[in-house]
Structure formats: structure tokens, C-alpha cells
mmCIF file of C-alpha atoms in Angstrom:
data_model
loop_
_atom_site.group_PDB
_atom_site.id
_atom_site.type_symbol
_atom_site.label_atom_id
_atom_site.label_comp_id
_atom_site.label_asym_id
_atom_site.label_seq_id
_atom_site.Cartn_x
_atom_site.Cartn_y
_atom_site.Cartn_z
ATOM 1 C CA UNK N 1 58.142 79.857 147.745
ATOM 2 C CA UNK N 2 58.448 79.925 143.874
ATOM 3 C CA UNK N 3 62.136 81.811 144.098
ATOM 4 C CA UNK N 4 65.259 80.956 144.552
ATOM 5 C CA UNK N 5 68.963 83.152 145.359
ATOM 6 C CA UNK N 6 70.478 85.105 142.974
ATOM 7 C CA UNK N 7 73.352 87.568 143.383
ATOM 8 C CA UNK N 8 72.901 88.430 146.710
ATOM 9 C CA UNK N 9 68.626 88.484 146.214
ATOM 10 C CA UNK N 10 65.754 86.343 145.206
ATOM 11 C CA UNK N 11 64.562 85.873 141.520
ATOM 12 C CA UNK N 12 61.806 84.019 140.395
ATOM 13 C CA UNK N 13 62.063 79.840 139.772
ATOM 14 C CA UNK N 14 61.576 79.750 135.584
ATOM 15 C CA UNK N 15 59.010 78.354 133.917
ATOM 16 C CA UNK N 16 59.114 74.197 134.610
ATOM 17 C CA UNK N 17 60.656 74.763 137.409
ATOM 18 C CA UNK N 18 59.522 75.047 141.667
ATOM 19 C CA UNK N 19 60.353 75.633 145.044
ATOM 20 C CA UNK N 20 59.475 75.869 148.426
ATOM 21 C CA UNK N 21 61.485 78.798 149.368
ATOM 22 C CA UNK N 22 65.190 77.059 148.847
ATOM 23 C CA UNK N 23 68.082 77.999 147.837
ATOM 24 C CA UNK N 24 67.695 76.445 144.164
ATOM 25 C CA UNK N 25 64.806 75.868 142.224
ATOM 26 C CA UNK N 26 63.703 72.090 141.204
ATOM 27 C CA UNK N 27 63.035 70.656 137.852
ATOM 28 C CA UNK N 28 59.801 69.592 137.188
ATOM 29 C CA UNK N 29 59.056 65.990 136.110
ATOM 30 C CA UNK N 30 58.660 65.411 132.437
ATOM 31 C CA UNK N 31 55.216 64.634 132.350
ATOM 32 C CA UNK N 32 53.963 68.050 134.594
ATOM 33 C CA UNK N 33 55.110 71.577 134.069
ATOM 34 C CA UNK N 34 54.547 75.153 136.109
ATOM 35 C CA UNK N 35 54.493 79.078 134.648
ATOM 36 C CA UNK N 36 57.348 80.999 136.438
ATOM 37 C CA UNK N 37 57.447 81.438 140.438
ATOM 38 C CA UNK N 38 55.759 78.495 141.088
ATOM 39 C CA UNK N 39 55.946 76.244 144.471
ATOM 40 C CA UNK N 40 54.712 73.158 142.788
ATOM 41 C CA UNK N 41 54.133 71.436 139.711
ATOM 42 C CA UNK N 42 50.939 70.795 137.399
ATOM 43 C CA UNK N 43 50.168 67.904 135.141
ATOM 44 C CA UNK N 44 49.803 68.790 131.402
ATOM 45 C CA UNK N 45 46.568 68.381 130.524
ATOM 46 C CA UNK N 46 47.199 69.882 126.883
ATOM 47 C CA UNK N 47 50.159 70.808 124.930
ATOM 48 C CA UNK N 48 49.840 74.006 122.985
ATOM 49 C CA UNK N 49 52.639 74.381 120.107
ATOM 50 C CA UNK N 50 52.970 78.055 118.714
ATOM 51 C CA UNK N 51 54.415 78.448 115.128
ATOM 52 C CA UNK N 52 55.411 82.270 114.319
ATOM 53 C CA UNK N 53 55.856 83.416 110.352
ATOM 54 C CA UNK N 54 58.530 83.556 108.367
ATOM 55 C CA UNK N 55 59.185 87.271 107.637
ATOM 56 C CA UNK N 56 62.440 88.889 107.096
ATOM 57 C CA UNK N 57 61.509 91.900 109.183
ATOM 58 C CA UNK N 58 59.965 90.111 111.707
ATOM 59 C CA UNK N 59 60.143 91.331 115.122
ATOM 60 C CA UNK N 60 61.534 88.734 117.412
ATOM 61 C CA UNK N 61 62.170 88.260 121.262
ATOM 62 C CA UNK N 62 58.109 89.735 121.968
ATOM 63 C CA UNK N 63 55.972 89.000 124.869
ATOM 64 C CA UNK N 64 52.436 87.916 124.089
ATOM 65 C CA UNK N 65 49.460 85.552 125.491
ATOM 66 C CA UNK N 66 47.980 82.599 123.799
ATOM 67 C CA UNK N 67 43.931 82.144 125.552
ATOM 68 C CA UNK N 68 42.657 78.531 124.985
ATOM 69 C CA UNK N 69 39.439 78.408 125.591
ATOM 70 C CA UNK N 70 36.899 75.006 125.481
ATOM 71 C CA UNK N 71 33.385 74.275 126.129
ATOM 72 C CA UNK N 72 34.786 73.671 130.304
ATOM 73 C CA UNK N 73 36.258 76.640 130.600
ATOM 74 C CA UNK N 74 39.774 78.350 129.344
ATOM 75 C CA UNK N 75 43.394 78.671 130.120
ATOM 76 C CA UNK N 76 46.621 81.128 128.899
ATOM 77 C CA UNK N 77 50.424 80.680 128.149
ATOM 78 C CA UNK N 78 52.576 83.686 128.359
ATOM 79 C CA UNK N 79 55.123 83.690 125.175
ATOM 80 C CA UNK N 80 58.560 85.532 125.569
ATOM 81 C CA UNK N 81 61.740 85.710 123.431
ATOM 82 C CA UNK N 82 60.109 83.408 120.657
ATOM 83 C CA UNK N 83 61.727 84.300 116.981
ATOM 84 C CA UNK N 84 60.371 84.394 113.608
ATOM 85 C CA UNK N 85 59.936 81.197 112.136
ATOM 86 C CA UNK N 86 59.972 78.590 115.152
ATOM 87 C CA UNK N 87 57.847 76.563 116.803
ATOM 88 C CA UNK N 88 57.380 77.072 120.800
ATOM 89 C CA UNK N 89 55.747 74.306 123.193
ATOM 90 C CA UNK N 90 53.928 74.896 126.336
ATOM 91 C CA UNK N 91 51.216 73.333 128.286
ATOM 92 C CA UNK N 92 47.801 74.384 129.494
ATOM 93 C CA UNK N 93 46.968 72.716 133.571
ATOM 94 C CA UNK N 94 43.190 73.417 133.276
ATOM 95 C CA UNK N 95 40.467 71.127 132.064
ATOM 96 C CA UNK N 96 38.834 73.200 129.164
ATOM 97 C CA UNK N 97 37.317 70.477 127.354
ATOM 98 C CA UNK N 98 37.544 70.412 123.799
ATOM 99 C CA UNK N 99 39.165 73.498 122.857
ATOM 100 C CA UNK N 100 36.987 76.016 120.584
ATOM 101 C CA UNK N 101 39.283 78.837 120.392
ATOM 102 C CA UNK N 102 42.561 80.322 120.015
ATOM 103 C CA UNK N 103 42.761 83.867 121.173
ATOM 104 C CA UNK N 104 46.068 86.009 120.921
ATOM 105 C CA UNK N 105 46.882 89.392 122.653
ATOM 106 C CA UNK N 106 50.024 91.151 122.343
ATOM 107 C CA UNK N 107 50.924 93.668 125.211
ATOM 108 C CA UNK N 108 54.439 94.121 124.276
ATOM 109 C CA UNK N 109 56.126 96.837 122.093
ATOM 110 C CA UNK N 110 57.140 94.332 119.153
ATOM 111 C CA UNK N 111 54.392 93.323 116.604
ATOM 112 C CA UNK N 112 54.220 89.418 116.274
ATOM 113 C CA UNK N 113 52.557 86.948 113.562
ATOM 114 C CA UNK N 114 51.279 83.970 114.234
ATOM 115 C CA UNK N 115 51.021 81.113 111.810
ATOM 116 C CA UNK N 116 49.701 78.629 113.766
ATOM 117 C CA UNK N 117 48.693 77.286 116.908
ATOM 118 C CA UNK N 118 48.051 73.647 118.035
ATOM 119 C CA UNK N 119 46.786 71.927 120.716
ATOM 120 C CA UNK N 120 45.872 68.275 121.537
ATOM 121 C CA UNK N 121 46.147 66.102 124.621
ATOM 122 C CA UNK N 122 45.908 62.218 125.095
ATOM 123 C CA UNK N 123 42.322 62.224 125.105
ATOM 124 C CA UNK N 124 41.252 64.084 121.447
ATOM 125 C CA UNK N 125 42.781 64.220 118.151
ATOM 126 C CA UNK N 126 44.811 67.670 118.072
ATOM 127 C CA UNK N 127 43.438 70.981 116.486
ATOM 128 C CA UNK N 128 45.382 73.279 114.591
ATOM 129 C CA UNK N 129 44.048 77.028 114.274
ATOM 130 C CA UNK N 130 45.518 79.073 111.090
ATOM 131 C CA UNK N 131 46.087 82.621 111.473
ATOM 132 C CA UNK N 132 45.579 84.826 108.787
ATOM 133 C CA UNK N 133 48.702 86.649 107.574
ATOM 134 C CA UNK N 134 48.275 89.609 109.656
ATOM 135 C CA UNK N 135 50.435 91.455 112.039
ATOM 136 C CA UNK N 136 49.239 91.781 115.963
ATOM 137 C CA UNK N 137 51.011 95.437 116.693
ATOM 138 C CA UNK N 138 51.974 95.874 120.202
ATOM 139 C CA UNK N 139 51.922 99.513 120.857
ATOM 140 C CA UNK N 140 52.325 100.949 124.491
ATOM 141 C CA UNK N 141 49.384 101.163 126.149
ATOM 142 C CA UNK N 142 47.977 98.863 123.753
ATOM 143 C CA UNK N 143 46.748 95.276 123.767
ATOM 144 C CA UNK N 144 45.430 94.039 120.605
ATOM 145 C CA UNK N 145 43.954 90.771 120.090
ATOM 146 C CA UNK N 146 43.201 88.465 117.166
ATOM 147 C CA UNK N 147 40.782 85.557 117.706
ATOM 148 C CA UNK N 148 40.731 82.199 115.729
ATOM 149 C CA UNK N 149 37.829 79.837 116.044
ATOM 150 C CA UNK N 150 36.996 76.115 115.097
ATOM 151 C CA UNK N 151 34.378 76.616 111.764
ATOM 152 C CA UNK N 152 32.784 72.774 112.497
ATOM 153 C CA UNK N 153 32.515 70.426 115.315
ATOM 154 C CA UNK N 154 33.562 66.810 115.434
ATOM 155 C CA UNK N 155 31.316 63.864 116.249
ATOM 156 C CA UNK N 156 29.143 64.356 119.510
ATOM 157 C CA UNK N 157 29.422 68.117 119.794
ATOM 158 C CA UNK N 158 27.948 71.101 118.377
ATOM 159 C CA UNK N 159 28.080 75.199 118.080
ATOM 160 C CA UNK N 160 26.780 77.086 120.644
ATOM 161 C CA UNK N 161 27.924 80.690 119.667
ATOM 162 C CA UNK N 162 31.979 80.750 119.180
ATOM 163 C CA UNK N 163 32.490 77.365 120.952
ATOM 164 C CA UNK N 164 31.542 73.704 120.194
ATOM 165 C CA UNK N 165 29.914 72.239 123.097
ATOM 166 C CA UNK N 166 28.732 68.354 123.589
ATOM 167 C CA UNK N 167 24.986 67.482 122.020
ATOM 168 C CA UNK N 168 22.517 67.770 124.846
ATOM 169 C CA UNK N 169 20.729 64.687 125.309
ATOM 170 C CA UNK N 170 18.127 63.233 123.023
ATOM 171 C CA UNK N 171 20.475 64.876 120.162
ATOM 172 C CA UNK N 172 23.157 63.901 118.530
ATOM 173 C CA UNK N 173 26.593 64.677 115.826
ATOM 174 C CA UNK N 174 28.137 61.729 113.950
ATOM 175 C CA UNK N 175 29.640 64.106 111.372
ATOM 176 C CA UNK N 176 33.252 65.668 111.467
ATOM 177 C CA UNK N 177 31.888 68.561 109.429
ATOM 178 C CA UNK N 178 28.616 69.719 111.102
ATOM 179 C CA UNK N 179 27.951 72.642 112.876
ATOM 180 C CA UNK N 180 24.884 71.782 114.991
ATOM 181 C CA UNK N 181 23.471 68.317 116.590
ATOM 182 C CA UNK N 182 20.100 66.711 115.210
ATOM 183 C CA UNK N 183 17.584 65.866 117.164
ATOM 184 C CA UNK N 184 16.714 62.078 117.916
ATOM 185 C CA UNK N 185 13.578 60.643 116.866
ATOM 186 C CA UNK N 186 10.874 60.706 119.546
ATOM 187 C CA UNK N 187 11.128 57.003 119.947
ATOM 188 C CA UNK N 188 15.184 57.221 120.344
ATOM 189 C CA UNK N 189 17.227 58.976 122.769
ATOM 190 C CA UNK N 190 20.706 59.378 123.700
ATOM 191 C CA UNK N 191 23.136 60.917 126.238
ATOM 192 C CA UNK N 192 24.942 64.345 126.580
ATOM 193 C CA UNK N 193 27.894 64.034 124.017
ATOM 194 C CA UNK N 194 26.382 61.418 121.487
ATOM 195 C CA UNK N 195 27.364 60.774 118.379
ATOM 196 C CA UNK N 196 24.348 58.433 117.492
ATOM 197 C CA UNK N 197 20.811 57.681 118.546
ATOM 198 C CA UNK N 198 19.505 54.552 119.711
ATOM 199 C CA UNK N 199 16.217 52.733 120.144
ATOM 200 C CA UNK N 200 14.169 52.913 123.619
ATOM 201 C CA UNK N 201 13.246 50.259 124.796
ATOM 202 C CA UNK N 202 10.057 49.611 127.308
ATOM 203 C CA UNK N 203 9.102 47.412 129.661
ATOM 204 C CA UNK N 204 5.663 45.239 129.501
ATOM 205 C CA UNK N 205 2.861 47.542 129.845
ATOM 206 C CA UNK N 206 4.398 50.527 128.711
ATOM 207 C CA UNK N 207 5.118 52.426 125.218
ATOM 208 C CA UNK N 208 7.523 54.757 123.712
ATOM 209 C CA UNK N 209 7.152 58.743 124.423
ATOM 210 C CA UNK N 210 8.892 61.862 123.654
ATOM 211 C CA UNK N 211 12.230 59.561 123.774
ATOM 212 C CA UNK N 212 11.547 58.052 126.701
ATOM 213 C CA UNK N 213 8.922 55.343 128.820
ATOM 214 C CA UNK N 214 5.044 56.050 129.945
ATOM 215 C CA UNK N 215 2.371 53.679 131.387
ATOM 216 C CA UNK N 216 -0.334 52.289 128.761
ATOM 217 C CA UNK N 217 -3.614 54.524 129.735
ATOM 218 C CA UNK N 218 -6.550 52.129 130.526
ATOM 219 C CA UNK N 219 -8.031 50.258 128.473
ATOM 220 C CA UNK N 220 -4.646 49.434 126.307
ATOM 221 C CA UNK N 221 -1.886 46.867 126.785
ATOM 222 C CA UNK N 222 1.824 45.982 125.128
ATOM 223 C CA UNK N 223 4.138 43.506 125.415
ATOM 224 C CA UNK N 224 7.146 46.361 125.341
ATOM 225 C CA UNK N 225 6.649 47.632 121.979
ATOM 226 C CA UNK N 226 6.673 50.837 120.756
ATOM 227 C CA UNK N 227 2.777 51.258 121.581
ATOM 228 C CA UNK N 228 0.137 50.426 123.368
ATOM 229 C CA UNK N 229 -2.913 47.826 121.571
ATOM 230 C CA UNK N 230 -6.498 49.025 122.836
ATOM 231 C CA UNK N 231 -8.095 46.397 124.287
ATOM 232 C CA UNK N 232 -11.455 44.706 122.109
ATOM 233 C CA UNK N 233 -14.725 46.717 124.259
ATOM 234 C CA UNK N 234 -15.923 43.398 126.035
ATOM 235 C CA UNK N 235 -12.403 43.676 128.084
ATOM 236 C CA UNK N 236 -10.714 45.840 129.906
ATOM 237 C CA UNK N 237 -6.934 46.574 131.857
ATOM 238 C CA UNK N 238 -6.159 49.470 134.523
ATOM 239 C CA UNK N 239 -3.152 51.414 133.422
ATOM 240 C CA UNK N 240 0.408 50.075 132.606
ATOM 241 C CA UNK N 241 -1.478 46.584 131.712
ATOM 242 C CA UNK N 242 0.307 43.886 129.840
ATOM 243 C CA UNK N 243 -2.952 42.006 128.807
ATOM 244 C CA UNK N 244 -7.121 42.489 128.800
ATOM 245 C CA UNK N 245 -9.299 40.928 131.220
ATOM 246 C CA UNK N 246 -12.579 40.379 130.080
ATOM 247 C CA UNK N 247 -15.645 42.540 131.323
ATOM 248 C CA UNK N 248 -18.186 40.632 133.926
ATOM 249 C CA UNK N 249 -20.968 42.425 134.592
ATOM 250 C CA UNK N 250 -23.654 41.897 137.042
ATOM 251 C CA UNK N 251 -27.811 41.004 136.711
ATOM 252 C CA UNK N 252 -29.596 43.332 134.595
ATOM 253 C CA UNK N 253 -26.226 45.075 133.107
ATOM 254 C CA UNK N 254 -24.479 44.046 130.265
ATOM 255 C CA UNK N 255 -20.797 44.921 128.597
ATOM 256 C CA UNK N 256 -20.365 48.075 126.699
ATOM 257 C CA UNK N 257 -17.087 50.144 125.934
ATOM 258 C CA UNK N 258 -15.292 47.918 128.208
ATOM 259 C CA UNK N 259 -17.759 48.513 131.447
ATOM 260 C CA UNK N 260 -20.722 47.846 132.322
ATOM 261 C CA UNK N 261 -24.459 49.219 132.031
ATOM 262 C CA UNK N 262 -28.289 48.754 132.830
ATOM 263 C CA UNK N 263 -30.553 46.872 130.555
ATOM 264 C CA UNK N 264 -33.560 49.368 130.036
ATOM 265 C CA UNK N 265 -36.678 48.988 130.920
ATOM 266 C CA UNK N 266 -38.883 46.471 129.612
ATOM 267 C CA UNK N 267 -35.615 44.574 128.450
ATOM 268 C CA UNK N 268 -33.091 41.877 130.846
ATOM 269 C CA UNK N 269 -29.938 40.255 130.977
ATOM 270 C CA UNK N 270 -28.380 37.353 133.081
ATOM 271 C CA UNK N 271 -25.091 39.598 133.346
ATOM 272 C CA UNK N 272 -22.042 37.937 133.008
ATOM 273 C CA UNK N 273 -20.280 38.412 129.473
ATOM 274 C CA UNK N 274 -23.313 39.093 127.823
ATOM 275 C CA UNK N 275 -23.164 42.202 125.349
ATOM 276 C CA UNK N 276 -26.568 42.767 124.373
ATOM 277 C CA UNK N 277 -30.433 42.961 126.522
ATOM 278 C CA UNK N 278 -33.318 40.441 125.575
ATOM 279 C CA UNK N 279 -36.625 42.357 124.565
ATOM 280 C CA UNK N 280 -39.194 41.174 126.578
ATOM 281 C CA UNK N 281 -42.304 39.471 125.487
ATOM 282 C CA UNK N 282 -45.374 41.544 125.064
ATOM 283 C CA UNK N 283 -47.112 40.819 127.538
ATOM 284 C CA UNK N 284 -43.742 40.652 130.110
ATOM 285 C CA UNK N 285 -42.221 43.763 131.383
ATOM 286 C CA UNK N 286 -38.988 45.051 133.437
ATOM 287 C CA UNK N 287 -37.652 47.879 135.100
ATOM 288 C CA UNK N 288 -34.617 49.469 134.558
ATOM 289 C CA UNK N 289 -31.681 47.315 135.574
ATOM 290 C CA UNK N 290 -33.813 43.874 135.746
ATOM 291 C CA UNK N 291 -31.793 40.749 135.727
ATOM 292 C CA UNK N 292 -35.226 39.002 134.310
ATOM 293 C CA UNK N 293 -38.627 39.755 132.366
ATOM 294 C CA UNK N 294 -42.298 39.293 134.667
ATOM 295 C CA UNK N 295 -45.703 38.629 133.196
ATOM 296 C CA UNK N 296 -48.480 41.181 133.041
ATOM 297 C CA UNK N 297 -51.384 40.278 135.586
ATOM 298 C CA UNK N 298 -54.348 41.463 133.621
ATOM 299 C CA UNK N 299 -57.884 41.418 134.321
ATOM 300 C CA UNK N 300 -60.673 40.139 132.425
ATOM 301 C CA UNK N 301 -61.538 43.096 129.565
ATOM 302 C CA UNK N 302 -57.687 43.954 129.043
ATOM 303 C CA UNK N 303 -55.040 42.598 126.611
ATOM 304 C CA UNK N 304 -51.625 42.553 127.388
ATOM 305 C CA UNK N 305 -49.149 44.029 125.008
ATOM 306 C CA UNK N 306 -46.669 46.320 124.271
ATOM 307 C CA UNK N 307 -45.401 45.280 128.242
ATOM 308 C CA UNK N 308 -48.849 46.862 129.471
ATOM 309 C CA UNK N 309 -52.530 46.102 130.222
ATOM 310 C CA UNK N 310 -55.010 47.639 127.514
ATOM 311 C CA UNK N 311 -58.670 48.558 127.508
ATOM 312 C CA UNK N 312 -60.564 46.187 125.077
ATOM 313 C CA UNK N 313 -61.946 48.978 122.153
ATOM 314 C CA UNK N 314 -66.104 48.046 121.581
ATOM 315 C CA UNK N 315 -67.065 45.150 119.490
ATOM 316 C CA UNK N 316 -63.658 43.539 121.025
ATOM 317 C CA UNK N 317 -63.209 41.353 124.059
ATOM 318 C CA UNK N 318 -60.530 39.600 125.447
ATOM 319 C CA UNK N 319 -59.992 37.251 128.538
ATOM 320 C CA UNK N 320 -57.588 37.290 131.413
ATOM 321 C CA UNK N 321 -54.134 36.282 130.078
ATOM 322 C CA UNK N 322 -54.755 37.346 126.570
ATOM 323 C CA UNK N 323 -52.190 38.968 124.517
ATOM 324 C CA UNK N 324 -54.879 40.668 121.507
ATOM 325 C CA UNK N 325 -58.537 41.762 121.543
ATOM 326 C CA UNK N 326 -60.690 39.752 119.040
ATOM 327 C CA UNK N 327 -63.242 41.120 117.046
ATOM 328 C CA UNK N 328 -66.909 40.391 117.706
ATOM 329 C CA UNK N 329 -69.017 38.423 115.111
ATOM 330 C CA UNK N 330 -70.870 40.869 112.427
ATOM 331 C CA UNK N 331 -73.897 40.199 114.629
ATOM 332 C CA UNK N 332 -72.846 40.710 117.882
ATOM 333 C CA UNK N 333 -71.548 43.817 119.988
ATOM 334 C CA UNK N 334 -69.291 44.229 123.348
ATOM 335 C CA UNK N 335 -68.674 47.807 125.552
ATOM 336 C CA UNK N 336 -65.361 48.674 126.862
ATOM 337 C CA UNK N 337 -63.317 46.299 128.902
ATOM 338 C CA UNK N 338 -65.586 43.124 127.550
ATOM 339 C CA UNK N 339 -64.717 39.961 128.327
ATOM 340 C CA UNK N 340 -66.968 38.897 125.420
ATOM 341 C CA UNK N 341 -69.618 39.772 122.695
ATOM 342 C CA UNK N 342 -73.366 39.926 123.525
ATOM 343 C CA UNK N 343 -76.772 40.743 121.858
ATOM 344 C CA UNK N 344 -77.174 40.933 118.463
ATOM 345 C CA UNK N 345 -77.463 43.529 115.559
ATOM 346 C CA UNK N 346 -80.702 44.209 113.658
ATOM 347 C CA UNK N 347 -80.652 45.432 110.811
#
């Protein structure tokens, strides 16, 4: 396979050419093309024109290889028998993406001089890579090389090292002249390649983050905006909430920083929506927690206030149920715990 006979022997099919071990080799179609000694054809994914100098002296009829290489990979023509001054075309089979690089080595004995080489297919606008005016000697044993890469990217990719590779995501290129990609804003993203950024967008209950979606914590709600709106403390939501739910609280609690706590002692609350515990009366009290305020059962010779029963002072008295002591008369004088004033004073 790939030859064909020739005086008396078997030579290699040429270049656009195949067989399957024939007599004669077989054209390829127009739109595919094959190196030399090839059993089948390829599809040409790129063509590659290669335009030598104009010298006088120029050395023509050299060997040499043209290396291609993209951000996918990289791919070689072999050049023979090209002359000063003309313009060669071949094709490249491999994918190599968007080509980077145009690398030349000469292994023959005759110096050559490129001028330029370009290379487009039908999906990208072609790239042409200027030499500089500068012989590639071929000395035996030798293989020089001179290398030629892209200074800028186009839209969507960016330089990594020698080659322009697509944006990563989240980043993007819209410039023909730029070397790197720019990141997105946090509340934009993009895909692998992009040329622009655009806005994310969220769902109810959740908000925009590091260029992409999260739950609203607790507490907070949206509508899918950009954020998340904290909820006023009498409410509350669980996370990745589109709206507030007000607090209800049980007996003896009421609503603080959207929950719930006890009333302290000597204070009450029906629960509910309240926000705020009722003082009790002076002569009420309540435990921690208490839904409602009772009233001190004191005895007679104690006053009940500040929520407890107190010892009557001398020269006071008080009665069961009384909230204050009252003085005795300038005449008269009580003990401790009196109920009321007795005797008299002589002075």
C-alpha cells in the first residue's frame, strides 16, 4: 500500500496521491489530500501557502519542514524543489486549533528564505507569519530552525506562553489586539472561548456569587436579584427563601432577632407576635418564662412591692393586701410586722 510499479520496482504514490498496493496510484479528490506513500486520503483541514524571497542567489530546489502548531496540538509539511520567489500550497490533516506558530527547519544542504507563510481554513480568518530577512543554512548534519509567532490574539483567546489559547471561563477577549483575557465581573460569567461577559441570572431565593448561583442564608430572601434582602427581626425564612414569615412565639416568650425568647422574671407575655414583656405590677410577680403576672399573698404586717412581701419598718403598719406601709400618727407607735399603730407618746 502507498506504492505503485515503476521500471521493473515499486516507488512511492506522490504527494495527493494513494493506493492500496496497485499497479497505479489514485488521485485524490479535490477537497482531501495525502503526504507521499499514502494508502488513503485526508480531508484538508488547513491550507498552508509558503512564499520564498526574491534573491538573485537564492538557492532553489531545497528540502525543508514547515511545523504548524495551535492551541490543539500541531502538524508539518515537507517542502521540496520550491524556487526563489514562488508561492507553494499544501495542507495540514490535523485539528490544531487556531494556529499560534510557524516553525521552519531546514535539513537539507541548500540555505532557504522564507518570506511568508499562511494558513487559514473555512472556519477562521487566515494568518500570515512574516519572516525576517534571514537565511535558514542547511549544513550537513545540521538542522536549523527559525520560529515565527502570533504577537496578539483575536477575540475569545489569549497568550499562554508562545501560543494563543481560548479564555477559560468566567474570562473573556473582545479585542483583535490583546494579549491576555479579562476577567468577568463576579456577578457575570461566561464560557471557555468568550469574547464577552454576560449577566447571571438567579432563580427566586437565591443571589449572585463568585459568577455563579448560591442559596439566600437564613434569615434573607430575593425575588432573583443580584442579592439577598434580610428579613425585618419579627420574621424569619430557612435558607434559599423567597419571602419572610412572621415570628410566632409561644406563652411567656416573645420575638427577638427573628426567634423567640423568655420573658424574665417578674415580667409576661401572651406570646404570639408580641415583641416586648409587660412589667408586672408591684405587688404581682412571675417566673422566668410566665405567660401571665400572679398576686402576692401577704400577711397582715407586710406590704407588697417591688414583686415581694416586706416587713413593715416601726411606727409603720400595713394590712393584708396592701401595696405601702403608712406612717403612724406623731402620737402613736407600731413594732415590726404591725398591722397598726398603738399606745401613745409622752412627751
Amino acid at each position: 500500500g502507498g506504492q505503485y510499479v515503476k521500471n521493473h520496482g515499486c516507488d512511492e504514490c506522490p504527494q495527493n496521491t494513494y493506493s492500496t498496493g496497485v499497479t497505479s496510484c489514485t488521485d485524490c479528490p479535490s477537497t482531501q489530500t495525502s503526504p507521499e506513500g499514502s494508502t488513503k486520503c485526508y480531508e484538508k483541514l488547513y491550507d498552508v501557502i509558503i512564499k520564498t524571497a526574491e534573491k538573485n542567489n537564492a538557492r532553489t530546489g531545497g528540502t525543508f519542514t514547515v511545523k504548524i502548531t495551535g492551541d490543539k496540538g500541531s502538524d508539518t509539511v515537507s517542502v521540496a524543489g520550491i524556487e526563489r520567489d514562488e508561492e507553494k500550497t499544501l495542507y495540514l490533516i490535523k485539528d490544531i486549533g487556531l494556529p499560534s506558530c510557524v516553525t521552519v527547519y531546514n535539513g537539507g544542504g541548500n540555505g532557504v528564505k522564507i518570506s511568508w507563510v499562511r494558513v487559514s481554513n473555512s472556519s477562521r480568518p487566515s494568518i500570515t507569519f512574516s519572516f525576517p530577512d534571514t537565511w535558514i543554512e542547511g549544513d550537513n548534519g545540521n538542522s536549523p530552525t527559525l520560529e515565527v509567532c502570533r504577537d496578539t490574539c483575536p477575540p475569545g483567546y489569549g497568550k499562554d506562553g508562545k501560543l494563543c489559547k481560548p479564555c477559560g471561563v468566567n474570562t473573556y477577549n473582545s479585542q483583535d489586539t490583546a494579549s491576555a483575557c479579562t476577567d468577568c465581573l463576579s456577578t457575570q460569567t461566561s464560557p471557555e472561548g468568550s469574547t464577552s461577559c454576560r449577566n447571571v441570572t438567579c432563580t427566586g431565593g437565591q443571589y449572585v456569587k463568585n459568577h455563579g448561583c448560591d442559596e439566600c442564608p437564613q434569615n434573607t430572601y430575593s425575588t432573583g436579584v443580584t442579592s439577598c434582602t434580610d428579613c425585618p427581626s419579627t420574621q424569619t425564612s430557612p435558607e434559599g427563601s423567597t419571602s419572610c414569615r412572621n415570628v410566632t412565639c409561644a406563652s411567656g416568650e416573645k420575638v427577638e432577632n427573628h426567634g423567640c425568647i423568655n420573658c424574665p422574671a417578674n415580667t409576661s407575655s401572651p406570646g404570639g407576635n408580641s415583641t416586648k414583656c409587660e412589667r408586672c405590677q408591684g405587688n404581682e410577680k412571675s417566673h422566668e418564662g410566665a405567660g401571665f403576672c400572679a398576686t402576692l399573698n401577704c400577711t397582715d404586717g407586710e406590704a407588697a412591692y417591688n414583686h415581694t412581701c416586706n416587713v413593715r419598718p416601726y411606727n409603720t403598719f400595713a394590712k393584708s393586701g396592701d401595696t405601702n406601709c403608712t406612717k403612724c400618727p406623731s402620737t402613736k407607735v407600731s413594732n415590726l410586722k404591725a398591722s397598726k399603730c398603738e399606745g401613745s407618746v409622752t412627751l
